[in-house]
PDB file of C-alpha atoms in Angstrom:
ATOM      1  CA  MET A   9      61.373 352.225 123.336  1.00  0.00           C
ATOM      2  CA  ASN A  10      59.019 351.437 120.476  1.00  0.00           C
ATOM      3  CA  ILE A  11      56.874 348.310 120.222  1.00  0.00           C
ATOM      4  CA  LEU A  12      59.619 346.397 118.389  1.00  0.00           C
ATOM      5  CA  ASP A  13      62.125 347.168 121.154  1.00  0.00           C
ATOM      6  CA  ILE A  14      59.606 346.047 123.768  1.00  0.00           C
ATOM      7  CA  LEU A  15      58.928 342.784 121.952  1.00  0.00           C
ATOM      8  CA  LEU A  16      62.640 342.075 121.519  1.00  0.00           C
ATOM      9  CA  LEU A  17      63.237 342.855 125.180  1.00  0.00           C
ATOM     10  CA  SER A  18      60.353 340.560 126.149  1.00  0.00           C
ATOM     11  CA  VAL A  19      61.809 337.741 124.069  1.00  0.00           C
ATOM     12  CA  ALA A  20      65.247 338.237 125.626  1.00  0.00           C
ATOM     13  CA  LEU A  21      63.841 338.101 129.156  1.00  0.00           C
ATOM     14  CA  ALA A  22      61.776 335.028 128.302  1.00  0.00           C
ATOM     15  CA  MET A  23      64.796 333.001 127.236  1.00  0.00           C
ATOM     16  CA  ASP A  24      65.573 331.787 130.760  1.00  0.00           C
ATOM     17  CA  CYS A  25      61.950 330.680 131.141  1.00  0.00           C
ATOM     18  CA  PHE A  26      62.179 329.008 127.739  1.00  0.00           C
ATOM     19  CA  THR A  27      65.310 327.093 128.730  1.00  0.00           C
ATOM     20  CA  VAL A  28      63.892 325.914 132.064  1.00  0.00           C
ATOM     21  CA  SER A  29      60.616 324.968 130.374  1.00  0.00           C
ATOM     22  CA  ILE A  30      62.461 322.757 127.896  1.00  0.00           C
ATOM     23  CA  VAL A  31      64.217 320.986 130.772  1.00  0.00           C
ATOM     24  CA  SER A  32      60.884 320.634 132.564  1.00  0.00           C
ATOM     25  CA  GLY A  33      59.328 319.188 129.411  1.00  0.00           C
ATOM     26  CA  VAL A  34      62.148 316.691 129.032  1.00  0.00           C
ATOM     27  CA  ILE A  35      61.679 315.547 132.635  1.00  0.00           C
ATOM     28  CA  ILE A  36      57.918 315.258 132.152  1.00  0.00           C
ATOM     29  CA  SER A  37      58.528 313.247 129.009  1.00  0.00           C
ATOM     30  CA  LYS A  38      60.883 310.872 130.809  1.00  0.00           C
ATOM     31  CA  VAL A  39      58.676 310.387 133.834  1.00  0.00           C
ATOM     32  CA  ARG A  40      55.336 310.059 132.126  1.00  0.00           C
ATOM     33  CA  GLY A  41      56.438 308.769 128.746  1.00  0.00           C
ATOM     34  CA  ALA A  42      54.552 311.661 127.207  1.00  0.00           C
ATOM     35  CA  ARG A  43      55.165 312.338 123.533  1.00  0.00           C
ATOM     36  CA  TYR A  44      53.669 313.980 120.477  1.00  0.00           C
ATOM     37  CA  GLU A  45      51.903 312.183 117.677  1.00  0.00           C
ATOM     38  CA  VAL A  46      50.660 313.578 114.401  1.00  0.00           C
ATOM     39  CA  ARG A  47      46.925 313.001 114.249  1.00  0.00           C
ATOM     40  CA  SER A  48      44.569 314.730 111.840  1.00  0.00           C
ATOM     41  CA  ALA A  49      47.300 317.243 110.939  1.00  0.00           C
ATOM     42  CA  ARG A  50      47.721 318.392 114.566  1.00  0.00           C
ATOM     43  CA  TYR A  51      49.861 317.597 117.606  1.00  0.00           C
ATOM     44  CA  GLU A  52      48.396 316.024 120.701  1.00  0.00           C
ATOM     45  CA  VAL A  53      50.091 315.275 124.012  1.00  0.00           C
ATOM     46  CA  ARG A  54      49.646 311.907 125.573  1.00  0.00           C
ATOM     47  CA  GLY A  55      48.970 312.293 129.275  1.00  0.00           C
ATOM     48  CA  THR A  56      46.821 315.436 129.365  1.00  0.00           C
ATOM     49  CA  ARG A  57      47.217 315.530 133.154  1.00  0.00           C
ATOM     50  CA  GLU A  58      50.519 317.327 132.516  1.00  0.00           C
ATOM     51  CA  TRP A  59      48.761 320.437 131.181  1.00  0.00           C
ATOM     52  CA  PRO A  60      48.063 321.842 134.673  1.00  0.00           C
ATOM     53  CA  THR A  61      51.795 321.606 135.384  1.00  0.00           C
ATOM     54  CA  ILE A  62      52.682 323.310 132.104  1.00  0.00           C
ATOM     55  CA  LEU A  63      50.124 326.093 132.481  1.00  0.00           C
ATOM     56  CA  ARG A  64      50.816 326.794 136.151  1.00  0.00           C
ATOM     57  CA  LEU A  65      54.565 327.090 135.685  1.00  0.00           C
ATOM     58  CA  SER A  66      54.081 329.238 132.559  1.00  0.00           C
ATOM     59  CA  VAL A  67      51.698 331.558 134.421  1.00  0.00           C
ATOM     60  CA  LEU A  68      54.210 331.927 137.241  1.00  0.00           C
ATOM     61  CA  PHE A  69      56.910 332.757 134.697  1.00  0.00           C
ATOM     62  CA  GLY A  70      54.724 335.486 133.237  1.00  0.00           C
ATOM     63  CA  ILE A  71      53.799 336.961 136.627  1.00  0.00           C
ATOM     64  CA  PHE A  72      57.317 337.102 138.022  1.00  0.00           C
ATOM     65  CA  GLN A  73      58.936 338.286 134.803  1.00  0.00           C
ATOM     66  CA  ALA A  74      56.498 341.222 134.766  1.00  0.00           C
ATOM     67  CA  MET A  75      56.691 341.883 138.512  1.00  0.00           C
ATOM     68  CA  MET A  76      60.485 342.046 138.840  1.00  0.00           C
ATOM     69  CA  PRO A  77      60.964 344.924 136.351  1.00  0.00           C
ATOM     70  CA  PHE A  78      58.226 346.821 138.187  1.00  0.00           C
ATOM     71  CA  LEU A  79      60.046 346.359 141.495  1.00  0.00           C
ATOM     72  CA  GLY A  80      63.294 347.543 139.905  1.00  0.00           C
ATOM     73  CA  TRP A  81      61.524 350.570 138.438  1.00  0.00           C
ATOM     74  CA  LEU A  82      59.822 351.333 141.744  1.00  0.00           C
ATOM     75  CA  ALA A  83      63.125 351.355 143.592  1.00  0.00           C
ATOM     76  CA  THR A  84      64.772 353.591 140.990  1.00  0.00           C
ATOM     77  CA  SER A  85      62.066 356.016 139.904  1.00  0.00           C
ATOM     78  CA  HIS A  86      62.331 358.046 143.114  1.00  0.00           C
ATOM     79  CA  PHE A  87      65.889 359.171 142.409  1.00  0.00           C
ATOM     80  CA  ALA A  88      66.144 358.863 138.614  1.00  0.00           C
ATOM     81  CA  SER A  89      65.976 362.665 138.184  1.00  0.00           C
ATOM     82  CA  TYR A  90      69.300 363.055 139.989  1.00  0.00           C
ATOM     83  CA  ILE A  91      71.234 360.902 137.526  1.00  0.00           C
ATOM     84  CA  GLU A  92      69.485 361.659 134.232  1.00  0.00           C
ATOM     85  CA  ASP A  93      72.758 362.869 132.700  1.00  0.00           C
ATOM     86  CA  TYR A  94      74.139 359.350 133.098  1.00  0.00           C
ATOM     87  CA  ASP A  95      70.987 357.281 132.660  1.00  0.00           C
ATOM     88  CA  HIS A  96      71.832 356.018 129.153  1.00  0.00           C
ATOM     89  CA  TRP A  97      75.237 354.814 130.333  1.00  0.00           C
ATOM     90  CA  ILE A  98      73.637 353.028 133.273  1.00  0.00           C
ATOM     91  CA  ALA A  99      71.057 351.369 131.012  1.00  0.00           C
ATOM     92  CA  PHE A 100      73.763 350.401 128.526  1.00  0.00           C
ATOM     93  CA  SER A 101      75.973 348.961 131.274  1.00  0.00           C
ATOM     94  CA  LEU A 102      73.165 346.921 132.802  1.00  0.00           C
ATOM     95  CA  LEU A 103      72.003 345.506 129.480  1.00  0.00           C
ATOM     96  CA  THR A 104      75.587 344.774 128.423  1.00  0.00           C
ATOM     97  CA  PHE A 105      76.261 342.983 131.712  1.00  0.00           C
ATOM     98  CA  LEU A 106      73.113 340.878 131.465  1.00  0.00           C
ATOM     99  CA  GLY A 107      73.591 340.155 127.769  1.00  0.00           C
ATOM    100  CA  GLY A 108      77.236 339.238 128.233  1.00  0.00           C
ATOM    101  CA  ARG A 109      76.387 336.899 131.074  1.00  0.00           C
ATOM    102  CA  MET A 110      73.697 335.193 129.007  1.00  0.00           C
ATOM    103  CA  ILE A 111      76.134 334.741 126.106  1.00  0.00           C
ATOM    104  CA  ARG A 112      78.756 333.319 128.490  1.00  0.00           C
ATOM    105  CA  ASP A 113      76.238 330.907 129.965  1.00  0.00           C
ATOM    106  CA  ALA A 114      75.337 329.693 126.473  1.00  0.00           C
ATOM    107  CA  PHE A 115      78.810 328.127 126.182  1.00  0.00           C
ATOM    108  CA  GLN A 116      79.008 326.694 129.681  1.00  0.00           C
ATOM    109  CA  PRO A 117      78.691 322.908 130.104  1.00  0.00           C
ATOM    110  CA  GLU A 118      75.137 321.838 130.845  1.00  0.00           C
ATOM    111  CA  GLU A 119      74.646 320.958 134.480  1.00  0.00           C
ATOM    112  CA  LYS A 120      72.332 318.167 135.374  1.00  0.00           C
ATOM    113  CA  LYS A 121      69.412 319.569 137.328  1.00  0.00           C
ATOM    114  CA  MET A 122      67.155 317.369 139.392  1.00  0.00           C
ATOM    115  CA  PHE A 123      63.808 318.873 140.250  1.00  0.00           C
ATOM    116  CA  ASN A 124      60.152 317.948 140.177  1.00  0.00           C
ATOM    117  CA  PRO A 125      58.357 320.460 137.936  1.00  0.00           C
ATOM    118  CA  ARG A 126      54.963 319.367 139.276  1.00  0.00           C
ATOM    119  CA  GLN A 127      55.585 320.706 142.790  1.00  0.00           C
ATOM    120  CA  LEU A 128      54.343 324.250 143.446  1.00  0.00           C
ATOM    121  CA  ARG A 129      57.356 324.963 145.640  1.00  0.00           C
ATOM    122  CA  THR A 130      59.701 323.990 142.836  1.00  0.00           C
ATOM    123  CA  GLN A 131      57.725 326.044 140.319  1.00  0.00           C
ATOM    124  CA  LEU A 132      57.890 329.142 142.537  1.00  0.00           C
ATOM    125  CA  MET A 133      61.628 328.726 142.985  1.00  0.00           C
ATOM    126  CA  LEU A 134      62.129 328.404 139.237  1.00  0.00           C
ATOM    127  CA  ALA A 135      59.948 331.445 138.520  1.00  0.00           C
ATOM    128  CA  VAL A 136      61.871 333.595 141.000  1.00  0.00           C
ATOM    129  CA  ALA A 137      65.290 332.324 139.898  1.00  0.00           C
ATOM    130  CA  THR A 138      64.628 333.020 136.214  1.00  0.00           C
ATOM    131  CA  SER A 139      63.199 336.506 136.870  1.00  0.00           C
ATOM    132  CA  ILE A 140      65.803 338.039 139.190  1.00  0.00           C
ATOM    133  CA  ASP A 141      67.726 339.545 136.278  1.00  0.00           C
ATOM    134  CA  ALA A 142      64.548 341.245 135.064  1.00  0.00           C
ATOM    135  CA  MET A 143      64.730 343.607 138.051  1.00  0.00           C
ATOM    136  CA  ALA A 144      67.686 345.308 136.363  1.00  0.00           C
ATOM    137  CA  ILE A 145      65.505 345.852 133.298  1.00  0.00           C
ATOM    138  CA  GLY A 146      63.116 347.829 135.499  1.00  0.00           C
ATOM    139  CA  ILE A 147      66.018 350.075 136.474  1.00  0.00           C
ATOM    140  CA  SER A 148      66.794 350.557 132.776  1.00  0.00           C
ATOM    141  CA  LEU A 149      63.153 351.466 132.085  1.00  0.00           C
ATOM    142  CA  ALA A 150      63.268 354.121 134.789  1.00  0.00           C
ATOM    143  CA  MET A 151      66.339 355.573 133.104  1.00  0.00           C
ATOM    144  CA  THR A 152      64.825 355.694 129.616  1.00  0.00           C
ATOM    145  CA  GLY A 153      61.645 357.728 129.966  1.00  0.00           C
ATOM    146  CA  TYR A 154      59.195 355.466 131.807  1.00  0.00           C
ATOM    147  CA  ASN A 155      58.337 357.934 134.530  1.00  0.00           C
ATOM    148  CA  ASP A 156      54.935 356.719 135.732  1.00  0.00           C
ATOM    149  CA  ILE A 157      53.061 353.477 136.253  1.00  0.00           C
ATOM    150  CA  ALA A 158      50.754 354.106 133.283  1.00  0.00           C
ATOM    151  CA  SER A 159      53.705 354.117 130.891  1.00  0.00           C
ATOM    152  CA  LEU A 160      54.866 350.769 132.305  1.00  0.00           C
ATOM    153  CA  ILE A 161      51.645 348.897 131.581  1.00  0.00           C
ATOM    154  CA  GLU A 162      52.483 348.112 127.950  1.00  0.00           C
ATOM    155  CA  PRO A 163      56.065 346.827 128.407  1.00  0.00           C
ATOM    156  CA  LEU A 164      55.216 344.862 131.559  1.00  0.00           C
ATOM    157  CA  ALA A 165      52.170 343.309 129.904  1.00  0.00           C
ATOM    158  CA  TRP A 166      54.210 342.206 126.891  1.00  0.00           C
ATOM    159  CA  ILE A 167      56.987 340.848 129.110  1.00  0.00           C
ATOM    160  CA  GLY A 168      54.479 338.760 131.049  1.00  0.00           C
ATOM    161  CA  ILE A 169      52.612 337.517 127.973  1.00  0.00           C
ATOM    162  CA  VAL A 170      55.758 336.548 126.053  1.00  0.00           C
ATOM    163  CA  SER A 171      57.218 334.736 129.078  1.00  0.00           C
ATOM    164  CA  PHE A 172      53.949 332.841 129.519  1.00  0.00           C
ATOM    165  CA  LEU A 173      53.884 331.797 125.852  1.00  0.00           C
ATOM    166  CA  PHE A 174      57.559 330.833 125.837  1.00  0.00           C
ATOM    167  CA  GLY A 175      56.926 328.725 128.930  1.00  0.00           C
ATOM    168  CA  ILE A 176      54.275 326.737 127.096  1.00  0.00           C
ATOM    169  CA  ILE A 177      56.314 326.456 123.894  1.00  0.00           C
ATOM    170  CA  GLY A 178      59.414 325.371 125.827  1.00  0.00           C
ATOM    171  CA  HIS A 179      57.515 322.611 127.589  1.00  0.00           C
ATOM    172  CA  LEU A 180      56.065 321.300 124.358  1.00  0.00           C
ATOM    173  CA  LEU A 181      59.437 321.368 122.612  1.00  0.00           C
ATOM    174  CA  GLY A 182      61.036 319.612 125.565  1.00  0.00           C
ATOM    175  CA  ILE A 183      58.394 316.879 125.493  1.00  0.00           C
ATOM    176  CA  TYR A 184      58.579 316.415 121.741  1.00  0.00           C
ATOM    177  CA  PHE A 185      62.253 316.791 120.919  1.00  0.00           C
ATOM    178  CA  GLY A 186      63.957 315.984 124.225  1.00  0.00           C
ATOM    179  CA  ASN A 187      67.461 317.090 125.158  1.00  0.00           C
ATOM    180  CA  GLY A 188      68.565 317.780 121.590  1.00  0.00           C
ATOM    181  CA  VAL A 189      66.577 321.023 121.439  1.00  0.00           C
ATOM    182  CA  ARG A 190      68.566 322.619 124.214  1.00  0.00           C
ATOM    183  CA  GLN A 191      71.899 322.220 122.443  1.00  0.00           C
ATOM    184  CA  ARG A 192      70.625 323.187 118.996  1.00  0.00           C
ATOM    185  CA  LEU A 193      68.786 326.405 119.835  1.00  0.00           C
ATOM    186  CA  ARG A 194      71.195 327.934 122.385  1.00  0.00           C
ATOM    187  CA  PRO A 195      68.428 330.247 123.680  1.00  0.00           C
ATOM    188  CA  GLU A 196      70.746 332.061 126.107  1.00  0.00           C
ATOM    189  CA  LEU A 197      72.968 333.100 123.195  1.00  0.00           C
ATOM    190  CA  LEU A 198      70.030 334.583 121.298  1.00  0.00           C
ATOM    191  CA  GLY A 199      68.744 336.369 124.398  1.00  0.00           C
ATOM    192  CA  GLY A 200      72.175 337.795 125.176  1.00  0.00           C
ATOM    193  CA  ILE A 201      72.627 339.152 121.656  1.00  0.00           C
ATOM    194  CA  ILE A 202      69.204 340.813 121.805  1.00  0.00           C
ATOM    195  CA  LEU A 203      70.021 342.520 125.120  1.00  0.00           C
ATOM    196  CA  LEU A 204      73.333 343.781 123.731  1.00  0.00           C
ATOM    197  CA  MET A 205      71.616 345.184 120.635  1.00  0.00           C
ATOM    198  CA  ILE A 206      69.037 347.050 122.723  1.00  0.00           C
ATOM    199  CA  GLY A 207      71.779 348.434 124.981  1.00  0.00           C
ATOM    200  CA  VAL A 208      73.791 349.733 122.022  1.00  0.00           C
ATOM    201  CA  LYS A 209      70.665 351.282 120.500  1.00  0.00           C
ATOM    202  CA  ILE A 210      69.827 353.122 123.738  1.00  0.00           C
ATOM    203  CA  LEU A 211      73.382 354.444 124.048  1.00  0.00           C
ATOM    204  CA  LEU A 212      73.641 355.611 120.436  1.00  0.00           C
ATOM    205  CA  THR A 213      70.197 357.224 120.551  1.00  0.00           C
ATOM    206  CA  HIS A 214      71.076 359.327 123.603  1.00  0.00           C
ATOM    207  CA  LEU A 215      74.550 360.249 122.360  1.00  0.00           C
ATOM    208  CA  ALA A 216      73.111 361.357 119.027  1.00  0.00           C
TER     209      ALA A 216
END
C-alpha cells in the first residue's frame, strides 16, 4: 500500500474512535455544561479540567488501534507463505466484511449508551472495544507484503496518530455541536466505504 492507502485505512479504522469520542463529548457537555465560545477568533472550552479526560482516552485509542493490527499480523505472519496464492482474496474478504458491517451499523437505530468517560476502566473498555476489528487489518497487512516488523512501523504509526487526532476532534465536536453531529456525519458509513474501496483495489491489483 502507498501512503494514500495507509492514510485512508487509518481514517477508516479511526471512525469507531471518532464516533465514541463524539458521544463522550456530548456526555461531558451535559454533565459539566462545557461549551465552545468564539473569543479572539479562536475556540476555547469552558471547564479545562476535561482535557485530561479527552487526551487520555484519545491516547488509548491511538495505542490500541496500532497494537491490534500488530497482534493480527504477528499471528498471521508465521504461516502467510503457505497461503500466498489466496492472500488477496483473504484481504478482500476481510475488508469487505468489516466495511459492510460498518455500513450496516450506520443505518442502525442509535442505542443509548450510559458510561462515564472520565473513568480509566471505562476508557480502557472503549479503547479495546473500538479496536478489536483492527486485528483483522493486521491479517490483511501480512497478506499484502508486510513481511517484517520494520515494514509495519509506518502504517501502525499512522493508524495510531490518526486515531489519536480523531479522538480529540470527536470530543470537541461532541462538546460543541451535541447529538446532531452524530446523525449528520454518519462516520461509520464513510469508514465502511473506505474499507470497501481499499479491498477492491487490493483485489484488482493482484488479479491484474
